[in-house]
Tab-separated table of C-alpha atoms in Angstrom:
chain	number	residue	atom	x	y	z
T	4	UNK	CA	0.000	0.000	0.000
T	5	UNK	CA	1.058	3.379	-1.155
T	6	UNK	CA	1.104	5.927	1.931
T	7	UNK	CA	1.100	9.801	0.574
T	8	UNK	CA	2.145	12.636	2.336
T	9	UNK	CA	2.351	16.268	0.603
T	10	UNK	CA	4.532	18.447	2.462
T	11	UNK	CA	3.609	22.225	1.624
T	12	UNK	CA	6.620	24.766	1.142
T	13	UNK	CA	5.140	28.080	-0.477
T	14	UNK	CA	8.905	28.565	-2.622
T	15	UNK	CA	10.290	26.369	-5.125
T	16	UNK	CA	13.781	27.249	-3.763
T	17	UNK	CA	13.049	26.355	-1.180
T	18	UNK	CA	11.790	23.483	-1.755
T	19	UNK	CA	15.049	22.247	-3.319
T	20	UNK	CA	16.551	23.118	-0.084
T	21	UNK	CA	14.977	21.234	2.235
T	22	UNK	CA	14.922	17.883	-0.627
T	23	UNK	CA	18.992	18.493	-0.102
T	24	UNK	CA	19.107	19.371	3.821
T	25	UNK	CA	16.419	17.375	5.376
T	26	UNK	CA	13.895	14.859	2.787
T	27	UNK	CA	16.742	13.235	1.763
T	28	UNK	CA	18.382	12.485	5.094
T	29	UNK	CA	15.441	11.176	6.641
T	30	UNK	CA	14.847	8.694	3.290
T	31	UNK	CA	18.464	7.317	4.452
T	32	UNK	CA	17.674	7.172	7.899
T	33	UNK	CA	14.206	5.336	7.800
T	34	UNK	CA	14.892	3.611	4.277
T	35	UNK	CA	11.159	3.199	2.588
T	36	UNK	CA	11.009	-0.128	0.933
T	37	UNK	CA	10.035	2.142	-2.084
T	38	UNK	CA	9.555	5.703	-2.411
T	39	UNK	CA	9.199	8.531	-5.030
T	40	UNK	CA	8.473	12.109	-4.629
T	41	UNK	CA	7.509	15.076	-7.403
T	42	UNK	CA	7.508	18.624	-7.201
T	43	UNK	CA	3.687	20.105	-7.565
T	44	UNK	CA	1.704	23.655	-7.759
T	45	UNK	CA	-1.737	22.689	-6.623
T	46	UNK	CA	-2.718	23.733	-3.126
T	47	UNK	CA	0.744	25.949	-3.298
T	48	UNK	CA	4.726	24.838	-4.062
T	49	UNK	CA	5.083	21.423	-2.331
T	50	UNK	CA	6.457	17.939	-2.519
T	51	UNK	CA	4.189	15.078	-3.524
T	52	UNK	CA	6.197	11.965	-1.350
T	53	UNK	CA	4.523	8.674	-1.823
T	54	UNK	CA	6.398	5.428	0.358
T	55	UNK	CA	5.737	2.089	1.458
T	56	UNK	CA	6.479	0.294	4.711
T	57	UNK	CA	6.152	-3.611	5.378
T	58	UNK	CA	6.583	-2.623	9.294
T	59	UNK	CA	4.066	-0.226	10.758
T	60	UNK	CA	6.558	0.814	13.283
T	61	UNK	CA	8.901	1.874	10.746
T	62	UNK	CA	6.545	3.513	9.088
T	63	UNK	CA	5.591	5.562	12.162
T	64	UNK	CA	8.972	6.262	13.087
T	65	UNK	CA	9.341	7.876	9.375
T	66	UNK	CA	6.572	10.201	9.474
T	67	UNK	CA	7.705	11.207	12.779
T	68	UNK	CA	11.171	12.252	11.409
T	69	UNK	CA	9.124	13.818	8.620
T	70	UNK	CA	7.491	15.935	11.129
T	71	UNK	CA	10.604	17.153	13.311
T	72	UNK	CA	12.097	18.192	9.965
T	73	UNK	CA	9.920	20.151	8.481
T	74	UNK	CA	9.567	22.076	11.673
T	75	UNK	CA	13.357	22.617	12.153
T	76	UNK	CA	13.297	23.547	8.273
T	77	UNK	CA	10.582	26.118	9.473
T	78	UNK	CA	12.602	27.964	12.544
T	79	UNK	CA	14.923	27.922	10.020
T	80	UNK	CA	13.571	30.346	7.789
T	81	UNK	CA	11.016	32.284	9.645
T	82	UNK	CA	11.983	35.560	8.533
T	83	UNK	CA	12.266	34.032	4.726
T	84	UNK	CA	10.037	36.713	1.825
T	85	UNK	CA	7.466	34.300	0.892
T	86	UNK	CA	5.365	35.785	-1.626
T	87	UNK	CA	1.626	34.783	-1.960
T	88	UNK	CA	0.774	31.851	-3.658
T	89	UNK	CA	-0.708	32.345	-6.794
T	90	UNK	CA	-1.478	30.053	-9.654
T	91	UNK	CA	-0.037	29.745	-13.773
T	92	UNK	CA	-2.636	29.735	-15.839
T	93	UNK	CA	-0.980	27.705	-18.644
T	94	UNK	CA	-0.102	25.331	-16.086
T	95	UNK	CA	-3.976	25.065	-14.439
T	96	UNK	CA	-4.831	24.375	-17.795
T	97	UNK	CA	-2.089	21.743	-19.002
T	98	UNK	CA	-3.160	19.589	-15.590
T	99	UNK	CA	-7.050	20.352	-15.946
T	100	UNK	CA	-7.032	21.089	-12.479
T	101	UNK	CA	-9.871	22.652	-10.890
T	102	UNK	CA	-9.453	22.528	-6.737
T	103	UNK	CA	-7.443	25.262	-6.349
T	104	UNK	CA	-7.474	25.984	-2.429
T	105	UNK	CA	-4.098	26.957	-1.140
T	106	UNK	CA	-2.985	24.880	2.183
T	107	UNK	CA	-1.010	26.288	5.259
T	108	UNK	CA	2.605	26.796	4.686
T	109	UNK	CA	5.177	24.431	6.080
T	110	UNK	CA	1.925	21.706	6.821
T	111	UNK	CA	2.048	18.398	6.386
T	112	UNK	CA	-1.184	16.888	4.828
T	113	UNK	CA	-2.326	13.382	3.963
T	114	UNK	CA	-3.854	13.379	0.075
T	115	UNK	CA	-4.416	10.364	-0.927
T	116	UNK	CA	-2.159	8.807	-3.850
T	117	UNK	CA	-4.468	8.298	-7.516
T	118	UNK	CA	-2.147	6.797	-9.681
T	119	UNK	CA	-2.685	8.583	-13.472
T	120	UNK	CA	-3.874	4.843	-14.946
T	121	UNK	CA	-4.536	6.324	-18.800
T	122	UNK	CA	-0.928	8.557	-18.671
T	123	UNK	CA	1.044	5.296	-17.969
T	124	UNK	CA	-0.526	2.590	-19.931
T	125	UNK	CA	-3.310	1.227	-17.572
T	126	UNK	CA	-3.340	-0.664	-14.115
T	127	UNK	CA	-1.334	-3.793	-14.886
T	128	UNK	CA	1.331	-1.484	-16.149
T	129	UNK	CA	1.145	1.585	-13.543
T	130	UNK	CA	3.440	-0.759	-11.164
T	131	UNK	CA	6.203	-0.893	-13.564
T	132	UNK	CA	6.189	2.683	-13.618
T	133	UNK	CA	5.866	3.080	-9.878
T	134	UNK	CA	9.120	1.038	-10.184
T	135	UNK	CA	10.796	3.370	-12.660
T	136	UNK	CA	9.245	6.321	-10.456
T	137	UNK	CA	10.924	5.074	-6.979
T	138	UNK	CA	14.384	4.688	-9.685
T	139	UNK	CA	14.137	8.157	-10.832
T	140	UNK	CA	13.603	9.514	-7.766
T	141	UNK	CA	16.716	7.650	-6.473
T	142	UNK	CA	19.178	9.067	-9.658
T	143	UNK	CA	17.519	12.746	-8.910
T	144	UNK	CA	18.269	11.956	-4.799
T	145	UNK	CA	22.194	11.353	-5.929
T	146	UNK	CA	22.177	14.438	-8.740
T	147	UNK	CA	20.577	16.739	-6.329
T	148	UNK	CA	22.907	15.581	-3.407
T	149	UNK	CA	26.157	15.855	-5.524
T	150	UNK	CA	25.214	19.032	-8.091
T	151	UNK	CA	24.553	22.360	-8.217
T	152	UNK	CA	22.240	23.800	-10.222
T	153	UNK	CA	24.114	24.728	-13.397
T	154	UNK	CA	25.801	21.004	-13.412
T	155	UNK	CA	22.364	19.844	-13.252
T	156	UNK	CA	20.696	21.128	-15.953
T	157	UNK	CA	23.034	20.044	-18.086
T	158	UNK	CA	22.707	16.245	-16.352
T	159	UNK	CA	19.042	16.414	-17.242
T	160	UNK	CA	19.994	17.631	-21.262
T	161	UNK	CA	22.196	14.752	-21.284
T	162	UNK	CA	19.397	12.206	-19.932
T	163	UNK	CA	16.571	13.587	-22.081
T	164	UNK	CA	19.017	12.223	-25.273
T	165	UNK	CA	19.839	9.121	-23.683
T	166	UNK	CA	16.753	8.260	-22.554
T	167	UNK	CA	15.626	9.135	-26.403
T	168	UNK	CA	18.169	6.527	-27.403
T	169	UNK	CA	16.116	4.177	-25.246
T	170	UNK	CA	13.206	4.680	-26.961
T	171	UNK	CA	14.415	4.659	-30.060
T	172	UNK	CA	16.135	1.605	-29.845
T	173	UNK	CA	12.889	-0.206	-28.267
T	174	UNK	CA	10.916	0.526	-31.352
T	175	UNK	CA	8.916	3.330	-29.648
T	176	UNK	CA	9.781	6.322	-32.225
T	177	UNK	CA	10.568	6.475	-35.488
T	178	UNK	CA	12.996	9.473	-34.941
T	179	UNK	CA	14.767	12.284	-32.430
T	180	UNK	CA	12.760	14.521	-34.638
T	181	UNK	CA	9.266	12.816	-33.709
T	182	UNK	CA	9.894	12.165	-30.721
T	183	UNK	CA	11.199	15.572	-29.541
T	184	UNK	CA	8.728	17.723	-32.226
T	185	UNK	CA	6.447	15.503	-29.299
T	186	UNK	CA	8.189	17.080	-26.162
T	187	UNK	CA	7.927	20.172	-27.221
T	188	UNK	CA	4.818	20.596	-28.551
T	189	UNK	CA	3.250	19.826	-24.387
T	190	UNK	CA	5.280	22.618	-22.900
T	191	UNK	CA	4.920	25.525	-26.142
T	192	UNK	CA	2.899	27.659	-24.045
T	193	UNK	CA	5.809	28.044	-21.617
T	194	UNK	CA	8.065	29.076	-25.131
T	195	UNK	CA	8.216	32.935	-23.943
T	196	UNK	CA	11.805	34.142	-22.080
T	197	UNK	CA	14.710	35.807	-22.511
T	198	UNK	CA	17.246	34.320	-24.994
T	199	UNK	CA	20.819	32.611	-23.646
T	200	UNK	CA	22.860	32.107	-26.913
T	201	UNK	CA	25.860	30.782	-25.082
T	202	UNK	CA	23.689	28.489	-23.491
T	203	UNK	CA	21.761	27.133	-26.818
T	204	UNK	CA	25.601	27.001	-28.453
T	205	UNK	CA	27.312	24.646	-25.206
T	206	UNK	CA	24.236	22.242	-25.283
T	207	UNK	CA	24.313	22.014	-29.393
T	208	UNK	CA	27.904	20.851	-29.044
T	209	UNK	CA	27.116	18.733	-26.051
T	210	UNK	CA	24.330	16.342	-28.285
T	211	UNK	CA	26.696	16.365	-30.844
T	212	UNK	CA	29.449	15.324	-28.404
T	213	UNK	CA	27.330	12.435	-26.833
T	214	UNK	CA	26.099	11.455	-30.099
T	215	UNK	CA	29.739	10.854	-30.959
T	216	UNK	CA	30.382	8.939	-28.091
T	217	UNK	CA	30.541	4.811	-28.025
T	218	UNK	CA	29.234	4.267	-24.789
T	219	UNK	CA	27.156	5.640	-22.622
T	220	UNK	CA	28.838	6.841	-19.768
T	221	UNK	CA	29.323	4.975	-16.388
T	222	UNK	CA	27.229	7.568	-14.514
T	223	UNK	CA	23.862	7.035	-16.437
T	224	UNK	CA	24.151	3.412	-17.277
T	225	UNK	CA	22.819	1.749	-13.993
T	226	UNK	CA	19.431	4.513	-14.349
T	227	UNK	CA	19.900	3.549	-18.018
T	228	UNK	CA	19.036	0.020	-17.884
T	229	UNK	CA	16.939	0.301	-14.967
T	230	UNK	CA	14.629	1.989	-17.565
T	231	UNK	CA	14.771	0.254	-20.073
T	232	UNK	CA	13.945	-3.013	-17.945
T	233	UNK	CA	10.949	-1.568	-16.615
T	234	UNK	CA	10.148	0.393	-20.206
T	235	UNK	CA	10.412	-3.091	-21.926
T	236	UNK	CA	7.575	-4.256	-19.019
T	237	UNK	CA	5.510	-1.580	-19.728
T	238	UNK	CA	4.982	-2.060	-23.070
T	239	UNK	CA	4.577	-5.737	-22.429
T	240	UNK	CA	0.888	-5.207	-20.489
T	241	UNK	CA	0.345	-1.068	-21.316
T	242	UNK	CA	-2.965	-0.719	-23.132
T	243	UNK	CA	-3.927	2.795	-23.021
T	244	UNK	CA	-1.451	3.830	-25.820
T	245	UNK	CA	-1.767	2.657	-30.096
T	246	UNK	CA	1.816	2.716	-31.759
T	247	UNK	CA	2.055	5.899	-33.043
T	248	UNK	CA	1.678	7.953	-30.036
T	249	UNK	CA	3.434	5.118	-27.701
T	250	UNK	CA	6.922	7.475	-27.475
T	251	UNK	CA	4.615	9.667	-25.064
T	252	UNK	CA	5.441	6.726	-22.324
T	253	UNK	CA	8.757	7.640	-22.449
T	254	UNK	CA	7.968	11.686	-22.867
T	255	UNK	CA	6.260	11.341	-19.244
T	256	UNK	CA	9.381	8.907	-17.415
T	257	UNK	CA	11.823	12.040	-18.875
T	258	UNK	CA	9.526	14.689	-17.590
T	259	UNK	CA	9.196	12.875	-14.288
T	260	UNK	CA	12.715	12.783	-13.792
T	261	UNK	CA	12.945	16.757	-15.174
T	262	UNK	CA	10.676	17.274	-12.465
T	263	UNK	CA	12.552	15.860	-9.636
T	264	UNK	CA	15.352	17.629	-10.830
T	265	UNK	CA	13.847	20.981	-10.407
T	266	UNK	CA	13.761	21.934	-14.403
T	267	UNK	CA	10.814	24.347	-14.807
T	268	UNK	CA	7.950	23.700	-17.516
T	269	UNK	CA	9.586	26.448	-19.564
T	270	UNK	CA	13.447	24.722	-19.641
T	271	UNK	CA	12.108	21.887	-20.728
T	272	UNK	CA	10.701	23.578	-23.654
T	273	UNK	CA	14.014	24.842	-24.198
T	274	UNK	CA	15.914	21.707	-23.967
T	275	UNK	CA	13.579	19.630	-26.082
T	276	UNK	CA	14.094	22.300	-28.455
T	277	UNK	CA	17.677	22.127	-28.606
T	278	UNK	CA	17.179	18.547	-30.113
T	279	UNK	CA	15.167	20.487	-33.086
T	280	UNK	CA	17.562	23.226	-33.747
T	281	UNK	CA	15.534	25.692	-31.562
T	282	UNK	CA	16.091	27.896	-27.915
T	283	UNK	CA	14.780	29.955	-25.520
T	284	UNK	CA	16.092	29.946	-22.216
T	285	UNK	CA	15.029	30.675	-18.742
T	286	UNK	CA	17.765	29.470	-16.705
């Protein structure tokens, strides 16, 4: 059974603070038998953490650490600027989201979990994705815990194309062009910002550079297989998705991952459009 907590932190950066400082160190210290977290809008900036626990007393003992932290993380920053919550349009209506009640600061609430069954190829195949989700959130743990932020947008560019070679070479897109035309084409309305041209010019060189390489390198390769083992399971039993649109599996995995890394709606328009010969940036 999944157990969901969303812990409510009214700034993004925040947010990736206390993921660094506190989340993470309690996932070490109570050890979930799975977990995966995302970063979400809805109710204001928070984390989404689901988890599981075969022991009830471990369990308990997590949410209590859960608890402590985010009340240390508070006294912490008590005189912090938060600025009122207020909601993206584009974003309200990419999600079709229509509760849109703001909950305390630096609370703790228990939402239930609802796995997105049609986004992820059905029931039977929603646990193989729960798998890849508990992986992901495990390779954006060790990015987040070992990067800054510049080093790590350039981490998620690199995974994007690898994870594109995944695809590809499962049979799940007939090219980089489909497949990131695809990408792109969910986050457009974010396309506005101000233009980086030395950032557009490194990451050009950087695809060509990893297109040029042999082998993947040592870093990614454990994620790397990871999904493609659980990619090859959901196709096996997914049956929400007909083969031409089937590369959108893969779209959401990537975007997951983006999204644990921190990589705002309107980078990842950027980045996909790298891959097309386009670039606006917002970093």
């Amino acid at each position: 059974m999944w157990h969901s907590k969303h812990l409510f932190i009214h700034d993004f950066g925040l947010i990736d603070r206390f993921l660094s400082s506190h989340l993470f160190s309690v996932i070490d210290a109570a050890t979930p038998d799975q977990w995966f977290f995302i970063r979400y809008w809805q109710g204001g900036p928070h984390i989404r953490l689901r988890y599981r626990f075969d022991d009830p007393a471990r369990k308990k003992s997590f949410d209590g650490l859960l608890s402590e932290r985010l009340q240390v993380f508070e006294k912490d920053h008590e005189g912090h600027p938060f600025r009122e919550v207020s909601y993206d349009g584009r974003i309200v209506e990419l999600e079709g989201v229509s509760d849109l009640d703001i909950y305390p600061n630096f609370s703790i609430r228990d939402i239930p979990y609802q796995p997105e069954w049609q986004r992820y190829g059905g029931q039977e195949a929603m646990a193989y994705s729960e798998q890849l989700f508990h992986r992901s959130s495990e390779m954006a743990k060790t990015i987040i815990d070992s990067l800054e932020w510049p080093k790590r947008y350039v981490v998620a560019f690199d995974l994007m194309q690898y994870s594109f070679g995944v695809a590809e070479k499962m049979g799940m897109t007939r090219s980089e062009e489909e497949f990131f035309s695809s990408y792109h084409r969910v986050w457009e309305s974010f396309g506005a910002g101000p233009q980086h041209e030395g950032v557009r010019k490194a990451l050009e060189k950087r695809m060509v550079k990893n297109r040029d390489r042999l082998e993947v390198p040592d870093v990614y390769r454990d994620y790397l297989v990871a999904l493609e083992t659980a990619m090859e399971r959901i196709l096996e039993t997914q049956n929400t998705y007909r083969a031409e649109n089937i590369h959108y599996l893969m779209v959401s995995h990537i975007h997951m991952l983006n999204n644990r890394l921190g990589i705002s709606p309107e980078n990842e328009y950027f980045l996909s459009g790298i891959f097309l010969g386009k670039g606006v940036a917002t970093v």
